[in-house]
Amino acid sequence: MIAADTRIGAGTTAAAPPAGAPFLSIRGLTKRYGGHVANDSINLDVYPNEVLALVGDNGAGKSTFIKMISGVHRPTSGRIRIDGKDVEMHSPNDARDAGIETLHQNLSLVDVFTVQENIFMGRELQRKIGGLVPSLDHAEMRRRTEDLFEELGLPKPDMNRTVRALSGGQRQAVGIARLLLDSNVRLLIMDEPMAALGVEESRLVLELIQRLKAKGFAVLIISHNLDHVFQVADRIAILKTGRMVGAVERDEVEHDALVHTIVGGRLPDHLAHRRAENLT
Ligand SMILES: Nc1ncnc2c1ncn2[C@@H]1O[C@H](COP(=O)(O)OP(=O)(O)OP(=O)(O)O)[C@@H](O)[C@H]1O
Ligand SMILES: [Mg+2]
């Protein structure tokens, strides 16, 4: 019998990827804009219960990749598999149905609405006064909003304040809670969630990402801040001029080696087994 910790590669330089089957498998994903290849035959797996950081220089193709797996742009070619099955996504709604939600940089919040108005925007709950006249059920929306923050372990903002009055970190929390209200999310994609935040605010969002992971979500985060990446990510995938270089475990790469890989577009020799082309 083979003990779990003697599986091929465990504890060696050939360490296995996270246990279990990937939630999302990307193979040969390519996006051309006219003659320009923004993503060139990308291979990547995303596992449940992991925080995967996607890094790369400006113009490396990170946003293009995210747009394809969130249903915003159609790939030119390649395959997207969820739970081992090929899927085609024609819109963000298709991605949502497949369990993928994306938190865009602008958060899509309405500044002059309160927290709960933002959470329920477009799907307001109603009740019938006297059994006849429909009106908004503010009490129920408030209760559900508080429950949602509680359940997700998110810091609870003052529900009556407009989101304009909230800090950047709190706004992120509202943006996330909004995506996770009665949905079947399994992968949450976040594009530069700490970009405009101060040190303390960033810490809050990094903690929040860890909490989402503990709740069983997979999180794919784009960040230019490698300190944040090292703090929060289990694995790090590196893009270079439209090509996926590979995905390494956080603990097997030092800061300098990561910078080197981002710039040079090649993993160090001892991590050659992590190259994207080795994914079958
Ligand atoms: N709609 C588009 N039409 C034409 N070219 C595009 C389009 N979107 C992106 N590109 C090009 O594709 C390449 C990858 O762009 P992308 O926005 O994916 O990079 P990125 O890694 O997200 O960069 P950044 O870190 O600056 O956000 C760039 O050369 C960009 O100019
Ligand atoms: Mg981008």
Tab-separated table of C-alpha atoms and ligand atoms in Angstrom:
chain	number	residue	atom	x	y	z
A	1	MET	CA	0.000	0.000	0.000
A	2	ILE	CA	1.252	3.502	-0.803
A	3	ALA	CA	0.987	6.013	2.017
A	4	ALA	CA	-0.325	9.426	1.049
A	5	ASP	CA	2.979	11.182	1.676
A	6	THR	CA	4.923	8.818	-0.560
A	7	ARG	CA	2.927	9.591	-3.685
A	8	ILE	CA	5.087	10.422	-6.648
A	9	GLY	CA	6.997	13.563	-6.021
A	10	ALA	CA	5.738	14.354	-2.508
A	11	GLY	CA	8.352	16.321	-0.647
A	12	THR	CA	10.726	16.250	-3.587
A	13	THR	CA	11.411	18.711	-6.357
A	14	ALA	CA	8.830	16.830	-8.410
A	15	ALA	CA	6.040	17.628	-5.928
A	16	ALA	CA	2.535	16.878	-7.193
A	17	PRO	CA	0.012	19.645	-7.878
A	18	PRO	CA	-2.779	20.072	-5.291
A	19	ALA	CA	-4.605	16.851	-4.479
A	20	GLY	CA	-7.812	15.988	-6.313
A	21	ALA	CA	-9.114	16.898	-9.723
A	22	PRO	CA	-8.902	20.460	-11.016
A	23	PHE	CA	-12.085	22.514	-11.106
A	24	LEU	CA	-10.951	24.339	-14.227
A	25	SER	CA	-8.635	22.985	-16.936
A	26	ILE	CA	-7.409	25.241	-19.703
A	27	ARG	CA	-5.678	23.738	-22.722
A	28	GLY	CA	-4.278	25.478	-25.766
A	29	LEU	CA	-6.297	28.622	-25.122
A	30	THR	CA	-5.454	31.246	-27.729
A	31	LYS	CA	-6.722	34.749	-28.350
A	32	ARG	CA	-5.777	36.803	-31.395
A	33	TYR	CA	-6.669	40.426	-31.844
A	34	GLY	CA	-6.215	40.793	-35.573
A	35	GLY	CA	-2.613	39.792	-36.188
A	36	HIS	CA	-1.624	40.135	-32.526
A	37	VAL	CA	-1.545	36.987	-30.390
A	38	ALA	CA	-2.512	38.173	-26.875
A	39	ASN	CA	-2.727	34.632	-25.456
A	40	ASP	CA	-0.784	31.851	-27.141
A	41	SER	CA	-1.874	28.279	-26.431
A	42	ILE	CA	-2.270	28.659	-22.653
A	43	ASN	CA	-2.340	25.567	-20.411
A	44	LEU	CA	-3.389	25.933	-16.764
A	45	ASP	CA	-5.282	24.021	-14.084
A	46	VAL	CA	-7.139	25.659	-11.202
A	47	TYR	CA	-7.976	23.512	-8.182
A	48	PRO	CA	-10.741	23.876	-5.612
A	49	ASN	CA	-9.568	25.346	-2.307
A	50	GLU	CA	-6.543	27.144	-3.655
A	51	VAL	CA	-5.456	30.716	-4.139
A	52	LEU	CA	-3.727	30.934	-7.496
A	53	ALA	CA	-1.964	34.166	-8.395
A	54	LEU	CA	-1.540	35.159	-12.039
A	55	VAL	CA	1.471	37.407	-12.563
A	56	GLY	CA	3.251	38.940	-15.524
A	57	ASP	CA	4.424	42.251	-16.907
A	58	ASN	CA	2.122	44.868	-18.409
A	59	GLY	CA	0.705	43.503	-21.624
A	60	ALA	CA	1.593	39.889	-20.755
A	61	GLY	CA	-1.999	38.849	-21.420
A	62	LYS	CA	-3.437	38.479	-17.909
A	63	SER	CA	-6.642	40.415	-18.513
A	64	THR	CA	-7.141	38.717	-21.871
A	65	PHE	CA	-6.929	35.325	-20.173
A	66	ILE	CA	-9.360	36.351	-17.437
A	67	LYS	CA	-11.798	37.691	-20.015
A	68	MET	CA	-11.881	34.346	-21.802
A	69	ILE	CA	-12.581	32.319	-18.667
A	70	SER	CA	-15.184	34.779	-17.438
A	71	GLY	CA	-17.159	34.739	-20.685
A	72	VAL	CA	-16.333	38.322	-21.735
A	73	HIS	CA	-14.270	37.379	-24.821
A	74	ARG	CA	-14.505	34.245	-26.960
A	75	PRO	CA	-11.219	32.372	-27.420
A	76	THR	CA	-9.850	32.127	-30.949
A	77	SER	CA	-9.084	28.471	-30.208
A	78	GLY	CA	-8.450	26.095	-27.329
A	79	ARG	CA	-10.456	24.322	-24.649
A	80	ILE	CA	-11.990	25.273	-21.336
A	81	ARG	CA	-12.977	22.308	-19.178
A	82	ILE	CA	-14.920	22.458	-15.928
A	83	ASP	CA	-14.969	19.328	-13.790
A	84	GLY	CA	-13.461	17.531	-16.761
A	85	LYS	CA	-16.171	18.560	-19.241
A	86	ASP	CA	-15.675	20.915	-22.173
A	87	VAL	CA	-17.665	24.118	-21.848
A	88	GLU	CA	-18.300	27.038	-24.172
A	89	MET	CA	-18.892	30.403	-22.632
A	90	HIS	CA	-20.667	32.982	-24.736
A	91	SER	CA	-21.297	35.502	-21.962
A	92	PRO	CA	-20.497	36.263	-18.321
A	93	ASN	CA	-23.820	34.584	-17.516
A	94	ASP	CA	-22.527	31.320	-18.976
A	95	ALA	CA	-19.422	31.612	-16.796
A	96	ARG	CA	-21.626	32.343	-13.786
A	97	ASP	CA	-23.738	29.271	-14.502
A	98	ALA	CA	-20.502	27.281	-14.609
A	99	GLY	CA	-19.513	28.614	-11.163
A	100	ILE	CA	-17.084	31.371	-12.183
A	101	GLU	CA	-17.572	34.921	-10.898
A	102	THR	CA	-15.284	37.860	-11.580
A	103	LEU	CA	-14.691	40.875	-9.409
A	104	HIS	CA	-13.672	43.596	-11.805
A	105	GLN	CA	-11.475	46.451	-10.755
A	106	ASN	CA	-14.300	48.981	-10.664
A	107	LEU	CA	-16.315	46.583	-8.419
A	108	SER	CA	-19.555	47.576	-10.206
A	109	LEU	CA	-20.908	49.229	-7.046
A	110	VAL	CA	-23.203	52.237	-7.033
A	111	ASP	CA	-21.674	54.884	-4.774
A	112	VAL	CA	-24.914	56.504	-3.679
A	113	PHE	CA	-26.600	53.232	-2.698
A	114	THR	CA	-26.296	51.681	0.753
A	115	VAL	CA	-24.539	48.365	1.339
A	116	GLN	CA	-27.705	46.317	1.174
A	117	GLU	CA	-29.015	48.213	-1.849
A	118	ASN	CA	-25.791	47.310	-3.638
A	119	ILE	CA	-25.992	43.675	-2.613
A	120	PHE	CA	-29.555	43.311	-3.900
A	121	MET	CA	-29.208	45.646	-6.884
A	122	GLY	CA	-31.255	44.221	-9.772
A	123	ARG	CA	-32.730	41.434	-7.658
A	124	GLU	CA	-34.557	43.343	-4.922
A	125	LEU	CA	-36.804	41.370	-2.610
A	126	GLN	CA	-40.443	42.372	-2.424
A	127	ARG	CA	-43.319	41.730	-0.086
A	128	LYS	CA	-47.009	42.423	-0.498
A	129	ILE	CA	-48.489	44.992	1.883
A	130	GLY	CA	-51.866	43.741	3.059
A	131	GLY	CA	-51.291	40.820	0.724
A	132	LEU	CA	-51.835	43.102	-2.277
A	133	VAL	CA	-49.511	46.051	-2.915
A	134	PRO	CA	-45.933	45.029	-3.702
A	135	SER	CA	-43.197	46.981	-1.932
A	136	LEU	CA	-39.500	46.480	-1.270
A	137	ASP	CA	-38.786	44.220	1.683
A	138	HIS	CA	-36.008	46.246	3.294
A	139	ALA	CA	-36.051	44.274	6.549
A	140	GLU	CA	-35.560	40.940	4.799
A	141	MET	CA	-32.814	42.324	2.532
A	142	ARG	CA	-31.047	43.707	5.574
A	143	ARG	CA	-31.312	40.377	7.410
A	144	ARG	CA	-30.035	38.449	4.382
A	145	THR	CA	-27.173	40.930	3.910
A	146	GLU	CA	-26.100	40.593	7.545
A	147	ASP	CA	-26.352	36.798	7.323
A	148	LEU	CA	-24.252	36.813	4.164
A	149	PHE	CA	-21.444	38.845	5.743
A	150	GLU	CA	-21.616	36.634	8.823
A	151	GLU	CA	-21.518	33.426	6.793
A	152	LEU	CA	-18.583	34.609	4.697
A	153	GLY	CA	-16.739	35.906	7.754
A	154	LEU	CA	-16.498	39.340	6.137
A	155	PRO	CA	-16.112	42.472	8.249
A	156	LYS	CA	-19.593	43.922	8.595
A	157	PRO	CA	-19.885	47.522	7.428
A	158	ASP	CA	-22.644	49.872	8.559
A	159	MET	CA	-25.508	48.684	6.349
A	160	ASN	CA	-27.148	52.116	6.229
A	161	ARG	CA	-24.156	53.994	4.879
A	162	THR	CA	-23.736	54.635	1.208
A	163	VAL	CA	-20.799	52.670	-0.169
A	164	ARG	CA	-19.144	55.965	-1.089
A	165	ALA	CA	-18.480	56.418	2.638
A	166	LEU	CA	-16.755	53.037	2.994
A	167	SER	CA	-13.035	52.381	2.930
A	168	GLY	CA	-11.489	50.633	-0.060
A	169	GLY	CA	-11.238	47.341	1.815
A	170	GLN	CA	-14.852	47.494	2.922
A	171	ARG	CA	-15.906	48.225	-0.639
A	172	GLN	CA	-14.052	45.092	-1.740
A	173	ALA	CA	-15.974	43.139	0.900
A	174	VAL	CA	-19.295	44.491	-0.429
A	175	GLY	CA	-18.242	43.686	-4.015
A	176	ILE	CA	-17.402	40.117	-3.022
A	177	ALA	CA	-20.541	39.617	-0.939
A	178	ARG	CA	-22.621	40.870	-3.876
A	179	LEU	CA	-21.117	38.202	-6.135
A	180	LEU	CA	-21.644	35.447	-3.613
A	181	LEU	CA	-25.308	36.124	-2.806
A	182	ASP	CA	-27.341	33.034	-3.710
A	183	SER	CA	-25.022	31.833	-6.385
A	184	ASN	CA	-23.156	28.631	-7.080
A	185	VAL	CA	-19.734	30.259	-7.199
A	186	ARG	CA	-16.761	27.922	-7.091
A	187	LEU	CA	-14.071	30.130	-8.586
A	188	LEU	CA	-13.763	33.798	-7.780
A	189	ILE	CA	-11.505	35.830	-10.057
A	190	MET	CA	-10.136	39.107	-8.731
A	191	ASP	CA	-8.322	41.564	-10.994
A	192	GLU	CA	-5.870	43.676	-8.952
A	193	PRO	CA	-8.073	43.819	-5.812
A	194	MET	CA	-5.398	45.622	-3.769
A	195	ALA	CA	-4.322	48.047	-6.492
A	196	ALA	CA	-5.738	51.212	-4.955
A	197	LEU	CA	-5.527	50.194	-1.293
A	198	GLY	CA	-3.260	51.230	1.556
A	199	VAL	CA	-1.306	48.813	3.740
A	200	GLU	CA	-4.021	48.150	6.326
A	201	GLU	CA	-6.753	47.919	3.703
A	202	SER	CA	-4.704	45.479	1.661
A	203	ARG	CA	-4.193	43.319	4.735
A	204	LEU	CA	-7.955	43.167	5.172
A	205	VAL	CA	-8.476	42.021	1.589
A	206	LEU	CA	-5.663	39.454	1.842
A	207	GLU	CA	-7.312	38.035	4.976
A	208	LEU	CA	-10.609	38.010	3.197
A	209	ILE	CA	-9.122	35.992	0.332
A	210	GLN	CA	-7.784	33.455	2.836
A	211	ARG	CA	-11.215	33.216	4.406
A	212	LEU	CA	-12.842	32.598	1.016
A	213	LYS	CA	-10.363	29.810	0.404
A	214	ALA	CA	-11.161	28.310	3.822
A	215	LYS	CA	-14.833	28.351	2.772
A	216	GLY	CA	-13.907	26.119	-0.164
A	217	PHE	CA	-13.722	28.636	-2.995
A	218	ALA	CA	-10.926	28.687	-5.514
A	219	VAL	CA	-9.546	32.199	-5.950
A	220	LEU	CA	-7.630	33.404	-8.997
A	221	ILE	CA	-6.007	36.716	-8.288
A	222	ILE	CA	-4.108	39.041	-10.598
A	223	SER	CA	-1.563	41.212	-8.828
A	224	HIS	CA	1.527	43.218	-9.676
A	225	ASN	CA	2.488	43.307	-5.990
A	226	LEU	CA	4.701	40.272	-5.428
A	227	ASP	CA	4.736	40.783	-1.647
A	228	HIS	CA	0.966	40.352	-1.681
A	229	VAL	CA	1.313	37.373	-3.991
A	230	PHE	CA	3.737	35.657	-1.606
A	231	GLN	CA	1.456	36.397	1.335
A	232	VAL	CA	-1.741	35.022	-0.131
A	233	ALA	CA	-1.077	32.569	-2.970
A	234	ASP	CA	-0.662	28.806	-2.778
A	235	ARG	CA	0.549	28.708	-6.371
A	236	ILE	CA	1.791	31.294	-8.813
A	237	ALA	CA	1.232	31.165	-12.581
A	238	ILE	CA	3.489	33.291	-14.752
A	239	LEU	CA	2.552	34.794	-18.112
A	240	LYS	CA	5.134	36.279	-20.457
A	241	THR	CA	4.179	37.990	-23.728
A	242	GLY	CA	1.053	35.889	-24.133
A	243	ARG	CA	2.640	32.549	-23.210
A	244	MET	CA	2.045	30.657	-19.971
A	245	VAL	CA	5.503	29.958	-18.594
A	246	GLY	CA	4.270	27.605	-15.863
A	247	ALA	CA	2.727	27.455	-12.403
A	248	VAL	CA	4.850	26.950	-9.290
A	249	GLU	CA	4.048	26.423	-5.647
A	250	ARG	CA	4.599	29.535	-3.580
A	251	ASP	CA	7.126	27.819	-1.318
A	252	GLU	CA	9.374	26.583	-4.088
A	253	VAL	CA	10.264	29.967	-5.517
A	254	GLU	CA	12.045	32.956	-3.969
A	255	HIS	CA	11.089	36.531	-4.703
A	256	ASP	CA	14.148	37.157	-6.901
A	257	ALA	CA	13.669	33.948	-8.872
A	258	LEU	CA	10.050	34.917	-9.513
A	259	VAL	CA	11.066	38.349	-10.798
A	260	HIS	CA	13.630	36.651	-13.005
A	261	THR	CA	10.981	34.311	-14.396
A	262	ILE	CA	8.523	37.145	-15.058
A	263	VAL	CA	11.190	39.088	-16.949
A	264	GLY	CA	12.941	36.193	-18.670
A	265	GLY	CA	9.891	34.030	-19.388
A	266	ARG	CA	11.602	30.814	-18.300
A	267	LEU	CA	11.402	28.795	-15.100
A	268	PRO	CA	14.665	27.910	-13.344
A	269	ASP	CA	15.919	24.467	-14.414
A	270	HIS	CA	15.018	22.789	-11.110
A	271	LEU	CA	11.383	23.826	-11.724
A	272	ALA	CA	11.299	22.676	-15.352
A	273	HIS	CA	8.623	20.100	-14.447
A	274	ARG	CA	6.279	23.014	-13.672
A	275	ARG	CA	6.329	24.300	-17.228
A	276	ALA	CA	2.903	24.789	-18.750
A	277	GLU	CA	3.767	22.595	-21.740
A	278	ASN	CA	4.052	19.618	-19.360
A	279	LEU	CA	0.318	19.753	-18.648
A	280	THR	CA	-1.444	17.125	-20.714
B	1	LIG	N1	-9.217	44.557	-27.407
B	1	LIG	C1	-7.940	44.492	-27.802
B	1	LIG	N2	-7.595	44.721	-29.083
B	1	LIG	C2	-6.325	44.646	-29.500
B	1	LIG	N3	-5.285	44.314	-28.700
B	1	LIG	C3	-5.573	44.083	-27.415
B	1	LIG	C4	-6.892	44.146	-26.891
B	1	LIG	N4	-6.856	43.848	-25.551
B	1	LIG	C5	-5.563	43.607	-25.278
B	1	LIG	N5	-4.795	43.733	-26.375
B	1	LIG	C6	-3.347	43.515	-26.438
B	1	LIG	O1	-3.087	42.212	-25.960
B	1	LIG	C7	-1.927	42.188	-25.135
B	1	LIG	C8	-2.277	41.657	-23.762
B	1	LIG	O2	-3.085	42.620	-23.106
B	1	LIG	P1	-3.704	42.378	-21.650
B	1	LIG	O3	-4.590	43.531	-21.378
B	1	LIG	O4	-4.296	41.028	-21.602
B	1	LIG	O5	-2.393	42.437	-20.729
B	1	LIG	P2	-2.249	42.456	-19.141
B	1	LIG	O6	-1.301	41.383	-18.779
B	1	LIG	O7	-3.597	42.416	-18.526
B	1	LIG	O8	-1.548	43.856	-18.885
B	1	LIG	P3	-1.664	44.875	-17.633
B	1	LIG	O9	-0.802	44.311	-16.541
B	1	LIG	O10	-1.083	46.142	-18.196
B	1	LIG	O11	-3.105	44.996	-17.261
B	1	LIG	C9	-1.385	43.618	-25.146
B	1	LIG	O12	-0.366	43.702	-26.104
B	1	LIG	C10	-2.584	44.451	-25.515
B	1	LIG	O13	-2.179	45.616	-26.175
B	2	MG	MG	-4.664	43.776	-17.285
